[in-house]
Coordinates of C-alpha atoms in Angstrom, one line a residue:
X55 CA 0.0 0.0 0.0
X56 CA 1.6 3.7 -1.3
X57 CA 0.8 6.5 1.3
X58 CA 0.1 10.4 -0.2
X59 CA 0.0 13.4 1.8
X60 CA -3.3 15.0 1.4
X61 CA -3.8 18.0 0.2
X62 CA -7.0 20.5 2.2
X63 CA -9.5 20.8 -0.1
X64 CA -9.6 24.5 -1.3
X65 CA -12.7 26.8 0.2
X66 CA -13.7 29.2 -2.5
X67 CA -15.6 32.3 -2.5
X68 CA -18.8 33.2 -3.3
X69 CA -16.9 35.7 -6.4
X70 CA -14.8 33.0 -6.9
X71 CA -17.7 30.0 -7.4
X72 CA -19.0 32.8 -9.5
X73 CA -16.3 32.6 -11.8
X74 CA -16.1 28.9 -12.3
X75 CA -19.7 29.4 -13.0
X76 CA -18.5 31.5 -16.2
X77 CA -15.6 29.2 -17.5
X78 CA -18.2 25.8 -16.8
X79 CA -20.6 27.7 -19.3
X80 CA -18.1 27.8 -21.8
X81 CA -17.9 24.4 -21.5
X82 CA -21.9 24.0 -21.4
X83 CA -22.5 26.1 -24.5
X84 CA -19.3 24.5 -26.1
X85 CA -20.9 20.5 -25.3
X86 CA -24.2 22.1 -27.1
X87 CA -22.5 22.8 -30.0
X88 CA -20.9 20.2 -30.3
X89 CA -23.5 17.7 -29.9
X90 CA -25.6 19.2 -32.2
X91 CA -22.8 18.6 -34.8
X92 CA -22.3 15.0 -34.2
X93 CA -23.6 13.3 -37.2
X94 CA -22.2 10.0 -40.0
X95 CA -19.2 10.9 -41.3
X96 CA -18.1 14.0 -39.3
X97 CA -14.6 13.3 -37.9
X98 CA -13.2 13.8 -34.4
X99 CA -11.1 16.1 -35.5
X100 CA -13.3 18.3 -36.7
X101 CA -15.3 18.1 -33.7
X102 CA -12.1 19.5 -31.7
X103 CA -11.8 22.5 -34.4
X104 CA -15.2 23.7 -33.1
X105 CA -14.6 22.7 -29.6
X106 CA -11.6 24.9 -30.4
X107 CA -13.6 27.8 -32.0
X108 CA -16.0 27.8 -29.7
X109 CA -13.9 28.0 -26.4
X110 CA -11.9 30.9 -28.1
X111 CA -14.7 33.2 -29.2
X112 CA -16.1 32.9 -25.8
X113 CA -12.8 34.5 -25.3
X114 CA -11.6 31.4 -23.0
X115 CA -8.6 28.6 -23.7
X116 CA -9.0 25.0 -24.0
X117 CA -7.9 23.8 -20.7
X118 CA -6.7 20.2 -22.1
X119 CA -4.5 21.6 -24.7
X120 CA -1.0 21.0 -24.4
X121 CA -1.3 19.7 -20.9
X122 CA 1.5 17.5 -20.5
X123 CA 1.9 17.3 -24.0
X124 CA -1.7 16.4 -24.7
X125 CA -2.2 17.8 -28.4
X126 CA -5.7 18.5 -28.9
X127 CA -9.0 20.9 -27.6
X128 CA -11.0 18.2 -26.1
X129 CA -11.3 14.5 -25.6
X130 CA -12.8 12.3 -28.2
X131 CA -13.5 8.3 -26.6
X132 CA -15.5 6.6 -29.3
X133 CA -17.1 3.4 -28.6
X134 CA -14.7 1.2 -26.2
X135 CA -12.8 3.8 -26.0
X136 CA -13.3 4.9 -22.1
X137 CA -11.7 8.5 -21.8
X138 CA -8.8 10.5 -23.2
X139 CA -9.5 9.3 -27.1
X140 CA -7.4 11.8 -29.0
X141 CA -9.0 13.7 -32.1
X142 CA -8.2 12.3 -35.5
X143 CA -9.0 13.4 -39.1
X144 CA -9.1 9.7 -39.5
X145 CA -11.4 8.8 -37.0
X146 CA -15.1 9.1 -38.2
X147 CA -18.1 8.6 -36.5
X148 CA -20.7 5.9 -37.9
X149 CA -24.7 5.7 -37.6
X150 CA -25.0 4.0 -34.2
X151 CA -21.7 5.0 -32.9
X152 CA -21.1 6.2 -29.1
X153 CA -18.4 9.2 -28.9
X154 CA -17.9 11.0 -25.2
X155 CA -16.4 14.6 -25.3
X156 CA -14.8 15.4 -22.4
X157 CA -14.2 19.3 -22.9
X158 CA -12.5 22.2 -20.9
X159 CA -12.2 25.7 -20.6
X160 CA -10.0 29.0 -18.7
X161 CA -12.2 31.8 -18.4
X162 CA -10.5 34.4 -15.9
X163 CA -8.3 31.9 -14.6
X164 CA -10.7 29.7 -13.3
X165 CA -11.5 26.7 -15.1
X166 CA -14.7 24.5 -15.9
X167 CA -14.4 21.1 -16.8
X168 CA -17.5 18.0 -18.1
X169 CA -18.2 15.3 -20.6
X170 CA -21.0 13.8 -22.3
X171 CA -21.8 10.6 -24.2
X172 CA -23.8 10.9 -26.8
X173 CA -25.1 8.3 -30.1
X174 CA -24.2 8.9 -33.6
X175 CA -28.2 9.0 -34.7
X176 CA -30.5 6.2 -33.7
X177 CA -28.5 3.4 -31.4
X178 CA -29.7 0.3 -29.8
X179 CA -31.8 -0.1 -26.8
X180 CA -28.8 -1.6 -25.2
X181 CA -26.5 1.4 -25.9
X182 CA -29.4 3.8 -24.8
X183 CA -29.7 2.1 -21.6
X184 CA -26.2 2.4 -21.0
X185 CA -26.3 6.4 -21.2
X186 CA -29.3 6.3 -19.1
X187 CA -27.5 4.4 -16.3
X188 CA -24.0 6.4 -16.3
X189 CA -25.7 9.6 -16.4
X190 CA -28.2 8.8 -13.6
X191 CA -25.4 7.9 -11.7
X192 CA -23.7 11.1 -12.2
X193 CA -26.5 13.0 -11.2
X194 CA -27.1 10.7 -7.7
X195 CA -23.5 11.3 -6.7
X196 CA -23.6 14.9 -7.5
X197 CA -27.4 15.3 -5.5
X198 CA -24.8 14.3 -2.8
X199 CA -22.7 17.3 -2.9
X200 CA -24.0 19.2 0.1
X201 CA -22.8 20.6 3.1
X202 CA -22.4 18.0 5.9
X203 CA -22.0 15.4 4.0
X204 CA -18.9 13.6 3.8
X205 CA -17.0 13.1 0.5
X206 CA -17.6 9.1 0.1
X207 CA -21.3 9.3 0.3
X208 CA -20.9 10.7 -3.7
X209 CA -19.3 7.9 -4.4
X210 CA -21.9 5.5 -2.6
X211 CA -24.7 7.3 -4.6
X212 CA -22.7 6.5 -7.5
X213 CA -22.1 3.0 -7.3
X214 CA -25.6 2.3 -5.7
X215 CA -27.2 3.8 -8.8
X216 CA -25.3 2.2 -11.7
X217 CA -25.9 -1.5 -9.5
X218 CA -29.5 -0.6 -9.7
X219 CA -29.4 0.1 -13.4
X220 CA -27.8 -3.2 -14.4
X221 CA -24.6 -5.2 -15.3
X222 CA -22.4 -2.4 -15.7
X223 CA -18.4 -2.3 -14.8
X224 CA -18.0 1.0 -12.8
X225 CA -15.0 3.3 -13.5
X226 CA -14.8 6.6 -12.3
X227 CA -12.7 9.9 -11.5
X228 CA -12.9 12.4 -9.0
X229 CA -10.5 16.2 -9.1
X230 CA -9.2 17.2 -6.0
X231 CA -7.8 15.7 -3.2
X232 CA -8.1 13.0 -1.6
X233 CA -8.4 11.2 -4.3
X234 CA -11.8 9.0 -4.1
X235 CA -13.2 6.7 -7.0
X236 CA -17.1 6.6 -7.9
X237 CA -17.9 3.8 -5.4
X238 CA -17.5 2.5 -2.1
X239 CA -18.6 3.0 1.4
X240 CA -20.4 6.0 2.8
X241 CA -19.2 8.4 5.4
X242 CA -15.9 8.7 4.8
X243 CA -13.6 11.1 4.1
X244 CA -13.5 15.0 4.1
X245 CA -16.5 16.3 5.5
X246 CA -18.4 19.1 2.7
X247 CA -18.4 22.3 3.2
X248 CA -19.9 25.3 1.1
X249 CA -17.4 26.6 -0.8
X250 CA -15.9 23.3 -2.0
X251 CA -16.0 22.3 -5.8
X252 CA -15.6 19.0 -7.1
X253 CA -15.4 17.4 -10.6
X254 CA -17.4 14.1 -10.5
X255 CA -17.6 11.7 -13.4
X256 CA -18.5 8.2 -13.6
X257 CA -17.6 5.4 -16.4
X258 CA -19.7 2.9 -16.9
X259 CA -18.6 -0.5 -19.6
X260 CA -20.9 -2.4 -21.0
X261 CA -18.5 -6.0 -20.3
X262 CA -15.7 -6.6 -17.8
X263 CA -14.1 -4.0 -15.8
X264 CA -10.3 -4.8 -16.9
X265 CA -9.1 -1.5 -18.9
X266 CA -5.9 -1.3 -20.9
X267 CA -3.6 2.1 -22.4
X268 CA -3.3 2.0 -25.9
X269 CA 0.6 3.1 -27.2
X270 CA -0.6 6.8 -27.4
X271 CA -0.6 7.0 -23.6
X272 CA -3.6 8.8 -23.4
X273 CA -6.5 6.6 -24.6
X274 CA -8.3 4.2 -22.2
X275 CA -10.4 1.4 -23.9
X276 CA -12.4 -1.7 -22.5
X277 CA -9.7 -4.6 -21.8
X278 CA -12.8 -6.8 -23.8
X279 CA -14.0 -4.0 -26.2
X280 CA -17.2 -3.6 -24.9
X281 CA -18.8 -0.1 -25.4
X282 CA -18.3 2.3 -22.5
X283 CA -20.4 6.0 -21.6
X284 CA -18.6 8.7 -19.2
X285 CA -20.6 12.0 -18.0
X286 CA -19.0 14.2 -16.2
X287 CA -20.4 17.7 -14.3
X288 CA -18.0 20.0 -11.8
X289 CA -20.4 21.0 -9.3
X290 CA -19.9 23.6 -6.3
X291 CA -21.5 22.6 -2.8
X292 CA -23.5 25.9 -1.4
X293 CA -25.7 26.4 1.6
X294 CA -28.6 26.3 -0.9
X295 CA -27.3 22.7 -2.0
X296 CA -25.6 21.2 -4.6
X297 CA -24.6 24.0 -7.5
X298 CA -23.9 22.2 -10.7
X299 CA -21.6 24.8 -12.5
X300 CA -21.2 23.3 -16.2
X301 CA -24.9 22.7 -16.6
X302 CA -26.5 25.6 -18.7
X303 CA -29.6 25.4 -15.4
X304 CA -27.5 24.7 -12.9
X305 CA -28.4 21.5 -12.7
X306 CA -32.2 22.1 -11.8
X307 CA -33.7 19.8 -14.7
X308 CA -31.4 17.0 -14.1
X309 CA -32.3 16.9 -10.5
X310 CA -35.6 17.5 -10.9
X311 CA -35.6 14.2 -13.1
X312 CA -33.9 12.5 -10.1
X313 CA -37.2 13.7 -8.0
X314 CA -39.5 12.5 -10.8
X315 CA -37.9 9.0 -10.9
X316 CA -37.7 8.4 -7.5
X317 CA -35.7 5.4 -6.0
X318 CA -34.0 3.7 -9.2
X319 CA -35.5 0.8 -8.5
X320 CA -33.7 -3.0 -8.0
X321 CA -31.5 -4.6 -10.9
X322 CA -32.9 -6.1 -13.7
X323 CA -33.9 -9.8 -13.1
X324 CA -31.0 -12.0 -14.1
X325 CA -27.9 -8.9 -14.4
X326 CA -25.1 -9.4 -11.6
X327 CA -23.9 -6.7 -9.9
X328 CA -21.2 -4.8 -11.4
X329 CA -17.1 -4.6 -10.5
X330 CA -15.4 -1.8 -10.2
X331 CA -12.9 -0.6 -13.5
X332 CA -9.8 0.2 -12.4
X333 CA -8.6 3.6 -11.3
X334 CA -4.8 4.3 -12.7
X335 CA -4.8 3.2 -16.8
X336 CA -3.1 6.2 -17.3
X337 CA -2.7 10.0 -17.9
X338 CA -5.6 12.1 -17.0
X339 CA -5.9 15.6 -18.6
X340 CA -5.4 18.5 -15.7
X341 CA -8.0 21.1 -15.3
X342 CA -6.7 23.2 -13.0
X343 CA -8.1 25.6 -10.6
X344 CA -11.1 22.6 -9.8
X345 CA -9.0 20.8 -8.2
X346 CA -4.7 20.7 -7.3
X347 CA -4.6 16.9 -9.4
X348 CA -7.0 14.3 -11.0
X349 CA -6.8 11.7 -9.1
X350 CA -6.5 7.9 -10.2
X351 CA -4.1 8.8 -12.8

């Protein structure tokens, strides 16, 4: 077992949450665009060019780009790829394809950070319920970003959701210190205060949990090549609850669908309960001012 020193988690301002809240709707209006380009044919590489344009007229910089050495705008993870796909003019998408943009932007400084999975037109039930499950996940874990809680019970929420959801390996990553994956046991850790932001983003594979680094040293793909989905918010805990800083709302129609739905109900008849992916298949992409180091990298 390797010991760390931990690093406090950093208290921000009120001005200073405000800030974030500017560079994570970059990123929100930036994920729009983006999605709404996403069609057959369309490479990943022109995808980055308009993350690119995008981030720049906003008059923020791509956060990701040139980060140790990383050479594009955003994050491109197509299929069973898992996270940190790198843009390609050879890489096109296809009708039923799954692609996840991870994106970032410095606005002031301050930095906002999220991902979505989204299909390539119409895709399978299976796929759909897939994005369902990682993204309800997310949005449990961050509905746990409030002030007395402690910082494991996000990761609780997460793994309790995506076992309700189905047979689905978990991989996750969290920014800041300590470092804490996207499941495990309540109550532990830091306790939350206002003023903390945190970077939550859960990976969910269709197949076994096992990961491997392709020889770019960036891109993480399914050990098996089964498909995998990754959402990602950064999300600022207030006195007023959870404020999720890269959702165009702040996150008020994502939780209200959590309220809607309810509990997510038990497993599927006949789907095992899913094992953890990994942490530590390789390099993650900094963001900065969220947090001092991704951890699990």
């Amino acid at each position: 077992m390797g010991t760390r020193r931990e690093t406090p988690i950093q208290i921000k301002t009120p001005g200073q949450l405000a800030a974030m809240r500017e560079a994570g709707l970059v990123v929100s209006h930036t994920l729009d665009v983006l999605t709404d380009a996403i069609e057959p044919g369309i490479s990943t590489a022109d995808l980055d060019a308009i993350a690119a344009r995008e981030i720049r007229a906003a008059g923020a910089v791509p956060s990701f780009k040139g980060y140790h050495g990383y050479p594009a705008t955003i994050c491109t993870s197509v299929n069973d790829q898992i996270v940190h796909g790198i843009p390609s003019p050879s890489t096109r998408l296809a009708a039923g394809d799954l692609i996840s943009i991870d994106c970032g932007a410095i606005l002031g400084g301050w930095h906002g950070d999220a991902a979505r999975t989204v299909g390539v037109g119409p895709i399978s039930d299976e796929l759909a319920g897939l994005l369902r499950a990682c993204e309800r996940a997310l949005w449990r874990g961050l509905a746990m970003a409030r002030p007395g809680r402690r910082l494991t019970d996000i990761s609780h929420a997460v793994e309790l959701s995506a076992r309700a959801s189905g047979r689905y390996g978990i991989g996750s990553e969290m920014h800041m210190d300590p470092p804490v994956p996207n499941y495990g046991r309540a109550g532990r850790g830091p306790l939350l205060v206002e003023g903390m932001a945190l970077a939550i983003e859960p990976m969910l594979v269709l197949g076994r949990p096992q990961t491997r680094l392709l020889d770019d040293d960036w891109t993480v793909v399914s050990a098996d090549g089964t498909w995998s989905a990754h959402f990602e918010h950064t999300v600022a805990i207030t006195a007023s609850g959870p404020w999720v800083l890269t959702a165009g709302d702040g996150g008020s129609s994502g939780f209200e669908r959590l309220r809607a739905e309810g509990a997510a109900g038990p497993a599927p008849a006949g789907r095992p309960h899913p094992q953890p992916v990994p942490t530590g298949a390789g390099p993650v992409v900094e963001t900065g001012t969220v947090a001092a180091q991704r951890s699990g990298s």
